[in-house]
Coordinates of C-alpha atoms in Angstrom, one line a residue:
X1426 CA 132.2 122.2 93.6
X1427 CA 130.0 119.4 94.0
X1428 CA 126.1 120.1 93.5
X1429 CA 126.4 123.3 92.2
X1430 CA 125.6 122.6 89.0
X1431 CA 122.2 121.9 89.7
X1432 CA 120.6 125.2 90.9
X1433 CA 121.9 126.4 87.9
X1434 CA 120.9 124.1 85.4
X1435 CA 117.3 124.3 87.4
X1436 CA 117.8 128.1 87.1
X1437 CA 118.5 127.6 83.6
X1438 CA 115.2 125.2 83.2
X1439 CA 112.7 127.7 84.9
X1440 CA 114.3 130.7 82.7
X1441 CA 114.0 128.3 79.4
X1442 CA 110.2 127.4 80.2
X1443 CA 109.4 130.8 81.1
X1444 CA 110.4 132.6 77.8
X1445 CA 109.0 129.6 75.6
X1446 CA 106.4 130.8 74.2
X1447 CA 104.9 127.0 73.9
X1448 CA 103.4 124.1 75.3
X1449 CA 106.3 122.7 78.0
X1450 CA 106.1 118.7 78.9
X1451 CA 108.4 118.0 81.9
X1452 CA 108.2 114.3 82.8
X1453 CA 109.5 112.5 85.7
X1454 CA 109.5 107.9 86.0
X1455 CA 107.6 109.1 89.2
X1456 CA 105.5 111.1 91.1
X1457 CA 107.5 110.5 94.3
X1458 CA 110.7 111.5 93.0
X1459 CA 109.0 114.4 91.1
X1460 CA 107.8 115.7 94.4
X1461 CA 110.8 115.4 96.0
X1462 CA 113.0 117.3 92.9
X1463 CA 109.9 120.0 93.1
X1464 CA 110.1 120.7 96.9
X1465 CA 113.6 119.8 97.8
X1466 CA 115.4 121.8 95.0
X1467 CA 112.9 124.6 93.8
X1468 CA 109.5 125.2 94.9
X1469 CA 109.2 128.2 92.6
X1470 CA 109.4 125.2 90.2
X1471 CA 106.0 124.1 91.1
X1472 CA 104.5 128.0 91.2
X1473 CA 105.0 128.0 87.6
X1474 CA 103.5 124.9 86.6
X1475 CA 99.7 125.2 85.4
X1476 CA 98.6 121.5 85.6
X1477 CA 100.5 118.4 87.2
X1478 CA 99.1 115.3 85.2
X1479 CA 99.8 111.7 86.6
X1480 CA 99.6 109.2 84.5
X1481 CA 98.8 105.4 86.5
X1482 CA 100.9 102.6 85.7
X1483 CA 98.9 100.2 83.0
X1484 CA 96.8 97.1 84.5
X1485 CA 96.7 94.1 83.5
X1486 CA 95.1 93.8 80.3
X1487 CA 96.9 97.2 79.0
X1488 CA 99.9 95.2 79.4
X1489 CA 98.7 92.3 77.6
X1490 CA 98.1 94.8 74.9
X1491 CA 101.2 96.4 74.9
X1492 CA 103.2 93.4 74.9
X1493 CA 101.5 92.0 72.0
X1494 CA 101.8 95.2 70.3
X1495 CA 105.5 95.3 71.2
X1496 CA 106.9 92.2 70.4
X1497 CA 106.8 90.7 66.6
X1498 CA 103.6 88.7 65.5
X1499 CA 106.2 85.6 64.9
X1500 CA 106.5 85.6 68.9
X1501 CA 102.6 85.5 69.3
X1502 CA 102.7 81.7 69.3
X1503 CA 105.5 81.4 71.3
X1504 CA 104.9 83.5 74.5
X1505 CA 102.4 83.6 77.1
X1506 CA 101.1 87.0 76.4
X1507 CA 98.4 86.8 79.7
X1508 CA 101.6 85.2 81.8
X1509 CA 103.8 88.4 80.5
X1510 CA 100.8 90.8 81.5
X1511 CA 100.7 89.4 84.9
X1512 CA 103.9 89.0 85.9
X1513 CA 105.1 92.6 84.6
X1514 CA 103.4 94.7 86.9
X1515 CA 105.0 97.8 88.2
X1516 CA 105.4 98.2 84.0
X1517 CA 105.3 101.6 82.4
X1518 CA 105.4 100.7 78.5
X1519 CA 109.4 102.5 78.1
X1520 CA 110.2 99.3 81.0
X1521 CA 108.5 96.5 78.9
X1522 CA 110.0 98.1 75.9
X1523 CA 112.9 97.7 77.3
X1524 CA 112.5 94.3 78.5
X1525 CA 111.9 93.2 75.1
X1526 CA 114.9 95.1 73.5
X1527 CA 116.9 93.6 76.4
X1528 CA 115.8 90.1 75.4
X1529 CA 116.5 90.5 71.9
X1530 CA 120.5 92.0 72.9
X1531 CA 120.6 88.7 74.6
X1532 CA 119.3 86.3 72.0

């Protein structure tokens, strides 16, 4: 029964978020696809959402910052922190996170 699952497990979601008597953080890589969940699948989904934060990807020098943050002070002589920065945009820190966790796997 192919798709089925996921009115319920949205069913499931809104019922969940309703009775918890909390603070509720849904999160989403994008606000594209996050549109696109919200008004293809359930727009009562958005109804019960008091505040939609974005969040902008980091510029430049935030990733500088996070990559120097990220990666061990033994690589601070070794890399090009400002070349990292510039050619990573697009980069949310989980992605350069990732990158770096992805270069250590391959070292």
């Amino acid at each position: 029964q192919g798709g089925s699952a996921e009115p319920k497990l949205l069913e499931l979601l809104l019922h969940e978020t309703a009775r918890y008597p909390g603070v509720v953080l849904l999160c989403c890589s994008s606000y594209d696809k996050y549109d696109a969940v919200v008004h293809a699948l359930a727009p009562t989904l958005l109804a019960a959402m008091r505040a939609v934060v974005q969040f902008e990807l980091p510029d430049e020098a935030t990733r500088g910052r996070l990559w120097r943050m990220l990666l061990p002070p033994a690589c601070a002589g070794l890399v090009d922190f400002d070349l990292l920065a510039k050619e990573s945009h697009g980069f949310n820190v989980a992605r350069i996170a990732n990158a770096i966790y992805h270069a250590v796997a391959a070292a």
